[in-house]
């Protein structure tokens, strides 16, 4: 895809980045009202900094992209061109669009049998079946991406099951599942050790409890709550740790 040595293949069909670009160009030049209005050249001409922007990736993997790809396939059918070459890409987008939609959804999950979780599990099954059919590594996504995808799906489903089993009356809002608390924790560890990029165990052991017991939630947009730990928040600060100015 776009200069990559990988050639993603499933059931005899190839999934190429050029197919996304073709659909985008067709949408820009052949429709009076663009089907996917968020697509621009930014999604197709990535820079080192823009590669880190999640919304650019979401725009080419969401349900609008799926709708556009299906519309482009219909156009190829009507003009007598080979449209079957898009089948792999459409099936891929069918699953990725559900993942993007789930983690953008502000509607609560209060049941482990929620249909959105079922679709998430189906997405994982799709990738498992794809991997099982591949005869070469280059026909499948990278090992790192595959690991991250499994961690994302298994991890989120496990969070829902654990929370609803421990607190049956609680709910989870997928759109605000994040790692703000973890990032806040490690940020405070670094701050307590002179912004050391690689603190040793000895440096962190004296600050670990102070951070855990004394911190407050950095983000109100999370599923972890917003209350400060009042029981231990006022413990005396050890000498050399979080020195008061």
Tab-separated table of C-alpha atoms in Angstrom:
chain	number	residue	atom	x	y	z
A	1	UNK	CA	0.000	0.000	0.000
A	2	UNK	CA	1.519	3.280	-1.171
A	3	UNK	CA	5.104	2.057	-1.412
A	4	UNK	CA	4.816	-0.539	1.346
A	5	UNK	CA	6.166	-4.054	0.684
A	6	UNK	CA	2.861	-5.470	1.917
A	7	UNK	CA	0.247	-6.699	-0.522
A	8	UNK	CA	-2.854	-7.249	1.586
A	9	UNK	CA	-4.731	-10.202	0.107
A	10	UNK	CA	-7.847	-12.084	1.209
A	11	UNK	CA	-9.882	-14.690	-0.698
A	12	UNK	CA	-7.917	-13.914	-3.833
A	13	UNK	CA	-8.642	-10.176	-3.723
A	14	UNK	CA	-6.104	-7.417	-3.132
A	15	UNK	CA	-6.710	-4.398	-0.943
A	16	UNK	CA	-4.818	-1.431	-2.373
A	17	UNK	CA	-4.463	2.144	-1.150
A	18	UNK	CA	-5.027	3.253	-4.746
A	19	UNK	CA	-8.632	2.033	-4.462
A	20	UNK	CA	-9.263	4.585	-1.717
A	21	UNK	CA	-7.670	7.294	-3.851
A	22	UNK	CA	-9.737	6.294	-6.897
A	23	UNK	CA	-12.964	6.464	-4.889
A	24	UNK	CA	-11.958	9.865	-3.498
A	25	UNK	CA	-11.151	11.307	-6.941
A	26	UNK	CA	-14.420	9.951	-8.358
A	27	UNK	CA	-16.341	11.531	-5.476
A	28	UNK	CA	-14.609	14.877	-6.007
A	29	UNK	CA	-15.064	14.998	-9.782
A	30	UNK	CA	-18.292	13.137	-10.527
A	31	UNK	CA	-20.760	14.012	-7.776
A	32	UNK	CA	-22.468	17.362	-7.267
A	33	UNK	CA	-22.644	16.793	-3.519
A	34	UNK	CA	-19.663	14.897	-2.171
A	35	UNK	CA	-20.517	11.578	-0.543
A	36	UNK	CA	-17.641	11.819	1.938
A	37	UNK	CA	-17.247	15.532	2.576
A	38	UNK	CA	-14.446	15.096	5.120
A	39	UNK	CA	-11.991	13.569	2.658
A	40	UNK	CA	-9.274	15.921	1.421
A	41	UNK	CA	-5.745	15.595	0.110
A	42	UNK	CA	-4.591	15.533	3.737
A	43	UNK	CA	-5.692	11.912	4.057
A	44	UNK	CA	-3.697	10.875	0.990
A	45	UNK	CA	-0.593	13.053	1.277
A	46	UNK	CA	0.540	12.325	4.799
A	47	UNK	CA	3.457	14.092	6.447
A	48	UNK	CA	5.426	12.848	9.481
A	49	UNK	CA	3.259	15.031	11.742
A	50	UNK	CA	-0.103	14.303	10.095
A	51	UNK	CA	0.512	10.561	10.410
A	52	UNK	CA	-0.098	11.005	14.137
A	53	UNK	CA	-3.557	12.533	13.698
A	54	UNK	CA	-6.145	9.904	14.533
A	55	UNK	CA	-9.011	11.677	12.806
A	56	UNK	CA	-7.292	11.350	9.413
A	57	UNK	CA	-7.167	7.572	9.845
A	58	UNK	CA	-10.754	7.459	11.084
A	59	UNK	CA	-11.942	9.342	7.993
A	60	UNK	CA	-10.703	6.587	5.664
A	61	UNK	CA	-11.997	3.743	7.851
A	62	UNK	CA	-15.453	4.929	8.943
A	63	UNK	CA	-18.966	4.234	7.640
A	64	UNK	CA	-18.865	7.206	5.270
A	65	UNK	CA	-15.846	5.676	3.570
A	66	UNK	CA	-17.730	2.375	3.389
A	67	UNK	CA	-20.708	4.125	1.788
A	68	UNK	CA	-18.411	5.885	-0.687
A	69	UNK	CA	-16.628	2.664	-1.643
A	70	UNK	CA	-19.966	0.928	-2.253
A	71	UNK	CA	-21.159	3.857	-4.366
A	72	UNK	CA	-17.934	3.747	-6.369
A	73	UNK	CA	-18.410	0.021	-6.939
A	74	UNK	CA	-21.938	0.676	-8.254
A	75	UNK	CA	-20.451	3.257	-10.608
A	76	UNK	CA	-17.948	0.705	-11.932
A	77	UNK	CA	-20.772	-1.800	-12.470
A	78	UNK	CA	-22.831	0.704	-14.450
A	79	UNK	CA	-19.880	1.633	-16.651
A	80	UNK	CA	-18.961	-1.990	-17.367
A	81	UNK	CA	-15.703	-1.943	-15.402
A	82	UNK	CA	-14.336	-4.577	-13.050
A	83	UNK	CA	-15.943	-3.853	-9.679
A	84	UNK	CA	-15.145	-7.151	-7.951
A	85	UNK	CA	-11.638	-5.867	-7.190
A	86	UNK	CA	-13.209	-3.691	-4.487
A	87	UNK	CA	-14.845	-6.592	-2.635
A	88	UNK	CA	-11.950	-7.074	-0.222
A	89	UNK	CA	-11.766	-3.366	0.586
A	90	UNK	CA	-15.516	-3.151	1.168
A	91	UNK	CA	-15.524	-6.135	3.519
A	92	UNK	CA	-12.557	-4.635	5.365
A	93	UNK	CA	-14.368	-1.294	5.729
A	94	UNK	CA	-17.507	-3.054	6.932
A	95	UNK	CA	-15.611	-4.139	10.044
A	96	UNK	CA	-13.373	-1.110	10.586
A	97	UNK	CA	-16.360	1.234	10.331
A	98	UNK	CA	-18.027	-0.597	13.212
A	99	UNK	CA	-14.919	-0.203	15.355
A	100	UNK	CA	-14.665	3.518	14.595
A	101	UNK	CA	-18.377	3.979	15.245
A	102	UNK	CA	-18.216	2.145	18.575
A	103	UNK	CA	-15.357	4.192	19.993
A	104	UNK	CA	-17.064	7.401	18.882
A	105	UNK	CA	-20.390	6.388	20.403
A	106	UNK	CA	-21.652	8.327	23.425
A	107	UNK	CA	-24.517	5.924	24.069
A	108	UNK	CA	-24.062	3.868	27.228
A	109	UNK	CA	-23.279	0.154	27.320
A	110	UNK	CA	-25.082	-1.529	30.205
A	111	UNK	CA	-25.212	-5.140	28.989
A	112	UNK	CA	-22.403	-7.521	28.027
A	113	UNK	CA	-24.665	-8.804	25.234
A	114	UNK	CA	-24.817	-5.355	23.639
A	115	UNK	CA	-24.936	-5.670	19.847
A	116	UNK	CA	-21.970	-3.307	19.508
A	117	UNK	CA	-19.809	-5.735	21.475
A	118	UNK	CA	-21.034	-8.592	19.295
A	119	UNK	CA	-19.975	-6.659	16.183
A	120	UNK	CA	-16.612	-5.940	17.791
A	121	UNK	CA	-16.068	-9.665	18.331
A	122	UNK	CA	-17.085	-10.325	14.708
A	123	UNK	CA	-14.454	-7.841	13.592
A	124	UNK	CA	-11.797	-9.814	15.448
A	125	UNK	CA	-13.085	-13.055	13.881
A	126	UNK	CA	-12.765	-11.477	10.436
A	127	UNK	CA	-9.107	-10.675	11.011
A	128	UNK	CA	-8.461	-14.130	12.488
A	129	UNK	CA	-9.959	-15.805	9.408
A	130	UNK	CA	-7.962	-13.501	7.170
A	131	UNK	CA	-4.712	-14.340	8.959
A	132	UNK	CA	-5.465	-18.082	8.812
A	133	UNK	CA	-5.788	-17.941	5.011
A	134	UNK	CA	-2.584	-16.002	4.406
A	135	UNK	CA	0.319	-17.983	2.992
A	136	UNK	CA	2.775	-15.082	3.324
A	137	UNK	CA	3.233	-12.480	6.043
A	138	UNK	CA	3.002	-9.632	3.545
A	139	UNK	CA	-0.588	-10.620	2.729
A	140	UNK	CA	-1.708	-9.627	6.236
A	141	UNK	CA	-1.385	-6.535	8.409
A	142	UNK	CA	1.843	-6.030	10.365
A	143	UNK	CA	2.480	-8.003	13.554
A	144	UNK	CA	2.447	-4.821	15.635
A	145	UNK	CA	-0.894	-3.684	14.228
A	146	UNK	CA	-2.356	-7.156	14.709
A	147	UNK	CA	-1.181	-7.191	18.343
A	148	UNK	CA	-2.618	-3.718	18.975
A	149	UNK	CA	-5.924	-4.655	17.363
A	150	UNK	CA	-6.283	-7.770	19.507
A	151	UNK	CA	-5.357	-5.794	22.625
A	152	UNK	CA	-7.935	-3.127	21.777
A	153	UNK	CA	-10.809	-5.550	21.229
A	154	UNK	CA	-10.034	-8.053	23.985
A	155	UNK	CA	-9.202	-5.234	26.383
A	156	UNK	CA	-12.386	-3.252	25.830
A	157	UNK	CA	-14.651	-6.302	26.053
A	158	UNK	CA	-12.849	-7.353	29.246
A	159	UNK	CA	-13.309	-3.873	30.752
A	160	UNK	CA	-17.046	-3.987	30.059
A	161	UNK	CA	-17.454	-7.489	31.485
A	162	UNK	CA	-15.394	-6.748	34.574
A	163	UNK	CA	-17.084	-3.468	35.419
A	164	UNK	CA	-20.613	-4.750	34.843
A	165	UNK	CA	-19.921	-7.886	36.886
A	166	UNK	CA	-18.511	-5.874	39.809
A	167	UNK	CA	-21.013	-3.026	39.523
A	168	UNK	CA	-24.174	-4.378	37.823
A	169	UNK	CA	-25.963	-1.016	37.888
A	170	UNK	CA	-23.109	0.870	36.237
A	171	UNK	CA	-22.656	1.808	32.577
A	172	UNK	CA	-19.766	2.498	30.206
A	173	UNK	CA	-19.681	5.192	27.549
A	174	UNK	CA	-17.310	4.001	24.768
A	175	UNK	CA	-16.463	7.469	23.434
A	176	UNK	CA	-14.734	8.457	26.667
A	177	UNK	CA	-12.739	5.301	27.275
A	178	UNK	CA	-9.195	6.622	27.352
A	179	UNK	CA	-5.831	6.373	29.062
A	180	UNK	CA	-5.791	9.861	30.569
A	181	UNK	CA	-5.390	8.487	34.086
A	182	UNK	CA	-2.342	6.411	33.096
A	183	UNK	CA	-0.772	9.317	31.232
A	184	UNK	CA	-1.411	11.583	34.203
A	185	UNK	CA	0.238	9.060	36.516
A	186	UNK	CA	3.413	8.765	34.452
A	187	UNK	CA	3.498	12.508	33.860
A	188	UNK	CA	3.553	13.080	37.616
A	189	UNK	CA	6.274	10.468	38.028
A	190	UNK	CA	8.417	12.297	35.487
A	191	UNK	CA	7.655	15.659	37.049
A	192	UNK	CA	8.712	14.420	40.474
A	193	UNK	CA	12.037	13.272	39.063
A	194	UNK	CA	13.123	16.433	37.249
A	195	UNK	CA	11.433	15.412	33.972
A	196	UNK	CA	13.801	12.460	33.685
A	197	UNK	CA	12.979	10.598	30.467
A	198	UNK	CA	14.357	7.309	31.817
A	199	UNK	CA	13.882	7.208	35.594
A	200	UNK	CA	15.304	4.181	37.368
A	201	UNK	CA	13.443	1.976	39.810
A	202	UNK	CA	15.178	3.676	42.742
A	203	UNK	CA	14.056	7.095	41.516
A	204	UNK	CA	10.434	6.092	41.080
A	205	UNK	CA	9.904	3.917	44.144
A	206	UNK	CA	9.865	6.894	46.528
A	207	UNK	CA	7.366	8.833	44.426
A	208	UNK	CA	5.062	5.988	43.405
A	209	UNK	CA	2.881	5.954	46.519
A	210	UNK	CA	2.784	9.729	46.732
A	211	UNK	CA	1.415	9.871	43.190
A	212	UNK	CA	-1.097	7.051	43.692
A	213	UNK	CA	-2.428	8.331	47.012
A	214	UNK	CA	-2.359	12.043	46.350
A	215	UNK	CA	-3.384	12.509	42.737
A	216	UNK	CA	-6.753	13.650	41.463
A	217	UNK	CA	-8.318	12.655	38.147
A	218	UNK	CA	-6.947	14.788	35.319
A	219	UNK	CA	-9.916	14.299	33.003
A	220	UNK	CA	-13.616	14.515	33.782
A	221	UNK	CA	-14.366	12.866	30.448
A	222	UNK	CA	-13.604	9.326	31.538
A	223	UNK	CA	-15.282	6.287	33.052
A	224	UNK	CA	-13.158	6.326	36.210
A	225	UNK	CA	-14.917	9.038	38.169
A	226	UNK	CA	-13.982	12.556	39.179
A	227	UNK	CA	-13.532	12.413	42.934
A	228	UNK	CA	-10.212	13.054	44.611
A	229	UNK	CA	-8.904	10.447	47.015
A	230	UNK	CA	-9.744	12.415	50.167
A	231	UNK	CA	-8.604	9.638	52.509
A	232	UNK	CA	-4.942	9.990	51.626
A	233	UNK	CA	-4.819	13.206	49.626
A	234	UNK	CA	-3.669	15.212	52.638
A	235	UNK	CA	-0.883	12.899	53.724
A	236	UNK	CA	2.373	14.757	54.478
A	237	UNK	CA	4.693	14.964	51.506
A	238	UNK	CA	7.984	13.118	52.019
A	239	UNK	CA	11.118	15.159	51.969
A	240	UNK	CA	12.589	15.284	48.497
A	241	UNK	CA	9.323	14.239	46.861
A	242	UNK	CA	7.139	16.972	45.359
A	243	UNK	CA	9.035	19.664	47.246
A	244	UNK	CA	6.936	22.682	48.077
A	245	UNK	CA	8.226	25.914	46.666
